[in-house]
Structures are given as structure tokens and as C-alpha cells.
PDB file of C-alpha atoms in Angstrom:
ATOM      1  CA  MET A 242      19.230 -26.918   5.267  1.00 96.00           C
ATOM      2  CA  GLU A 243      17.427 -24.774   7.837  1.00 97.00           C
ATOM      3  CA  ILE A 244      13.779 -23.787   8.014  1.00 98.00           C
ATOM      4  CA  TYR A 245      13.149 -20.564   9.936  1.00 97.00           C
ATOM      5  CA  GLY A 246       9.578 -20.121  11.098  1.00 96.00           C
ATOM      6  CA  LEU A 247       7.137 -20.644  13.921  1.00 94.00           C
ATOM      7  CA  LYS A 248       6.285 -24.037  15.363  1.00 93.00           C
ATOM      8  CA  THR A 249       2.612 -22.999  15.452  1.00 92.00           C
ATOM      9  CA  CYS A 250       2.514 -21.970  11.768  1.00 93.00           C
ATOM     10  CA  ASP A 251       0.633 -24.442   9.553  1.00 95.00           C
ATOM     11  CA  THR A 252       2.673 -23.514   6.478  1.00 95.00           C
ATOM     12  CA  CYS A 253       5.909 -24.095   8.393  1.00 96.00           C
ATOM     13  CA  ARG A 254       4.615 -27.480   9.534  1.00 96.00           C
ATOM     14  CA  LYS A 255       3.980 -28.447   5.897  1.00 96.00           C
ATOM     15  CA  ALA A 256       7.542 -27.464   4.961  1.00 97.00           C
ATOM     16  CA  ILE A 257       8.979 -29.388   7.930  1.00 97.00           C
ATOM     17  CA  LYS A 258       7.011 -32.484   6.977  1.00 96.00           C
ATOM     18  CA  ALA A 259       8.121 -32.265   3.339  1.00 97.00           C
ATOM     19  CA  LEU A 260      11.774 -31.594   4.266  1.00 96.00           C
ATOM     20  CA  PRO A 261      12.526 -34.025   7.120  1.00 95.00           C
ATOM     21  CA  GLN A 262      16.290 -33.606   6.642  1.00 95.00           C
ATOM     22  CA  ALA A 263      16.081 -29.872   7.413  1.00 96.00           C
ATOM     23  CA  ARG A 264      16.715 -28.387  10.846  1.00 97.00           C
ATOM     24  CA  PHE A 265      13.826 -26.276  12.124  1.00 98.00           C
ATOM     25  CA  VAL A 266      14.590 -22.991  13.896  1.00 97.00           C
ATOM     26  CA  ASP A 267      11.752 -21.270  15.770  1.00 96.00           C
ATOM     27  CA  VAL A 268      12.240 -17.542  15.182  1.00 94.00           C
ATOM     28  CA  ARG A 269      10.295 -16.633  18.286  1.00 91.00           C
ATOM     29  CA  SER A 270      12.631 -18.498  20.653  1.00 92.00           C
ATOM     30  CA  GLU A 271      15.904 -18.740  18.709  1.00 93.00           C
ATOM     31  CA  GLY A 272      15.756 -15.888  16.207  1.00 89.00           C
ATOM     32  CA  VAL A 273      17.435 -15.793  12.810  1.00 92.00           C
ATOM     33  CA  PRO A 274      21.238 -15.455  12.682  1.00 92.00           C
ATOM     34  CA  ASP A 275      22.337 -11.967  11.635  1.00 90.00           C
ATOM     35  CA  ALA A 276      24.104 -13.220   8.502  1.00 93.00           C
ATOM     36  CA  VAL A 277      21.025 -15.143   7.327  1.00 94.00           C
ATOM     37  CA  MET A 278      18.728 -12.196   8.065  1.00 93.00           C
ATOM     38  CA  ALA A 279      21.023  -9.805   6.185  1.00 92.00           C
ATOM     39  CA  ALA A 280      21.088 -12.127   3.162  1.00 95.00           C
ATOM     40  CA  ALA A 281      17.301 -12.518   3.322  1.00 95.00           C
ATOM     41  CA  ARG A 282      16.818  -8.728   3.443  1.00 92.00           C
ATOM     42  CA  ASP A 283      19.141  -8.340   0.443  1.00 93.00           C
ATOM     43  CA  THR A 284      17.304 -11.074  -1.459  1.00 94.00           C
ATOM     44  CA  PHE A 285      13.665 -10.399  -0.588  1.00 94.00           C
ATOM     45  CA  GLY A 286      13.600  -6.768   0.613  1.00 90.00           C
ATOM     46  CA  ASP A 287      10.254  -5.592   1.946  1.00 88.00           C
ATOM     47  CA  ALA A 288       8.619  -8.924   1.007  1.00 92.00           C
ATOM     48  CA  LEU A 289      10.277 -10.369   4.111  1.00 94.00           C
ATOM     49  CA  VAL A 290       7.703  -8.519   6.255  1.00 92.00           C
ATOM     50  CA  ASN A 291       4.301 -10.204   6.276  1.00 91.00           C
ATOM     51  CA  THR A 292       1.850  -7.314   6.097  1.00 90.00           C
ATOM     52  CA  ARG A 293      -1.103  -9.734   6.166  1.00 89.00           C
ATOM     53  CA  SER A 294      -0.286 -11.142   9.604  1.00 87.00           C
ATOM     54  CA  THR A 295      -2.177 -10.666  12.846  1.00 88.00           C
ATOM     55  CA  THR A 296       0.929  -9.066  14.330  1.00 89.00           C
ATOM     56  CA  TRP A 297       1.010  -6.455  11.531  1.00 93.00           C
ATOM     57  CA  ARG A 298      -2.667  -5.628  12.002  1.00 92.00           C
ATOM     58  CA  GLY A 299      -1.976  -5.076  15.704  1.00 92.00           C
ATOM     59  CA  LEU A 300       0.713  -2.448  15.061  1.00 92.00           C
ATOM     60  CA  ASP A 301      -0.096   1.245  15.039  1.00 91.00           C
ATOM     61  CA  GLU A 302       0.804   3.419  12.057  1.00 90.00           C
ATOM     62  CA  ALA A 303       3.980   4.739  13.686  1.00 90.00           C
ATOM     63  CA  ALA A 304       5.301   1.221  14.271  1.00 88.00           C
ATOM     64  CA  ARG A 305       4.436   0.168  10.716  1.00 91.00           C
ATOM     65  CA  ARG A 306       6.639   2.952   9.322  1.00 89.00           C
ATOM     66  CA  GLY A 307       9.744   1.348  10.853  1.00 86.00           C
ATOM     67  CA  THR A 308      12.396  -0.203   8.676  1.00 86.00           C
ATOM     68  CA  PRO A 309      12.024  -3.920   7.896  1.00 84.00           C
ATOM     69  CA  GLU A 310      15.146  -4.570   9.988  1.00 84.00           C
ATOM     70  CA  ALA A 311      13.704  -2.818  13.035  1.00 87.00           C
ATOM     71  CA  LEU A 312      10.278  -4.408  12.624  1.00 88.00           C
ATOM     72  CA  LEU A 313      11.664  -7.930  12.340  1.00 88.00           C
ATOM     73  CA  SER A 314      14.069  -7.387  15.204  1.00 86.00           C
ATOM     74  CA  GLU A 315      11.295  -6.221  17.504  1.00 88.00           C
ATOM     75  CA  HIS A 316       8.556  -8.525  16.171  1.00 89.00           C
ATOM     76  CA  PRO A 317      10.066 -11.760  14.758  1.00 88.00           C
ATOM     77  CA  THR A 318       6.580 -13.117  14.058  1.00 89.00           C
ATOM     78  CA  LEU A 319       6.236 -10.470  11.308  1.00 92.00           C
ATOM     79  CA  MET A 320       8.605 -12.443   9.086  1.00 93.00           C
ATOM     80  CA  LYS A 321       6.961 -14.107   6.120  1.00 94.00           C
ATOM     81  CA  ARG A 322       7.304 -17.829   6.680  1.00 94.00           C
ATOM     82  CA  PRO A 323       8.986 -20.099   6.182  1.00 97.00           C
ATOM     83  CA  LEU A 324      12.411 -18.744   5.331  1.00 97.00           C
ATOM     84  CA  ILE A 325      14.447 -21.671   4.030  1.00 97.00           C
ATOM     85  CA  ALA A 326      18.225 -21.586   3.776  1.00 97.00           C
ATOM     86  CA  ASP A 327      19.715 -24.320   1.603  1.00 95.00           C
ATOM     87  CA  GLY A 328      23.439 -23.679   1.396  1.00 92.00           C
ATOM     88  CA  ASP A 329      23.770 -20.274  -0.225  1.00 91.00           C
ATOM     89  CA  ARG A 330      20.226 -20.322  -1.638  1.00 96.00           C
ATOM     90  CA  LEU A 331      17.307 -18.696   0.181  1.00 97.00           C
ATOM     91  CA  PHE A 332      13.610 -19.313  -0.327  1.00 97.00           C
ATOM     92  CA  LEU A 333      10.661 -17.439   1.165  1.00 97.00           C
ATOM     93  CA  GLY A 334       7.241 -19.005   1.593  1.00 96.00           C
ATOM     94  CA  TRP A 335       6.034 -22.465   0.644  1.00 96.00           C
ATOM     95  CA  THR A 336       4.744 -21.956  -2.883  1.00 95.00           C
ATOM     96  CA  LYS A 337       4.777 -24.524  -5.673  1.00 96.00           C
ATOM     97  CA  ASP A 338       7.833 -22.756  -7.131  1.00 95.00           C
ATOM     98  CA  VAL A 339       9.746 -23.094  -3.846  1.00 96.00           C
ATOM     99  CA  GLN A 340       8.735 -26.725  -3.520  1.00 96.00           C
ATOM    100  CA  ALA A 341       9.858 -27.450  -7.085  1.00 95.00           C
ATOM    101  CA  ALA A 342      13.192 -25.681  -6.539  1.00 95.00           C
ATOM    102  CA  LEU A 343      13.780 -27.842  -3.457  1.00 95.00           C
ATOM    103  CA  GLY A 344      12.805 -31.052  -5.242  1.00 92.00           C
ATOM    104  CA  VAL A 345       9.583 -31.598  -3.310  1.00 90.00           C
ATOM    105  CA  THR A 346       6.724 -33.039  -5.343  1.00 68.00           C
TER     106      THR A 346
END
């Protein structure tokens, strides 16, 4: 299991603490493997881009009109976090539903 996020993100820290067996991957320094990112885009679509983030608010209108692929490639901190890969299953965020699906109580 891998958790893709930012080491400074409080939500990511909660997921890491709850899933000690998972390997954490900092998207800012290591990025997300192309295959995982492609699967995440297919699964979550535009929801993969966090339009409530500070990074998003700092973008001008022209930059915001880019494709999710281009935005996430150029600004990895725009990814909604955490992205959790558990085998062939992907989860986005750290909601109660995600926690339940991963067996975290």
C-alpha cells in the first residue's frame, strides 16, 4: 500500500498514522508514478485536482483552464490528498468511507 501526499499535509499525516504498514510517497519530491496517475485520472477525473487549495487560488485564470494532467504535472501540490493505492484499488481523500474501506476504525 502506498500513500501519495505531502509530508506537511495534516490529512496525510492522519492517514500515515492510521496506516503504519503503508509506504508514504511525497508528491513534491518523488512525484506519482505515471501508471498510478493515469489510473487515478481514470478513476477520479477532475476530482483529482484540489480547487480549494492555496496553490489553486494562486493560479491565474489561464493556468486554471489547463487539463488536469498538465496542472498536476506542473503543480503536484494541486492533487487532492491523500491518494492511496492498495493493490489495484485507489482511494482519494481521508473520509470515513475511505477509512472504512481500508479497515481503519
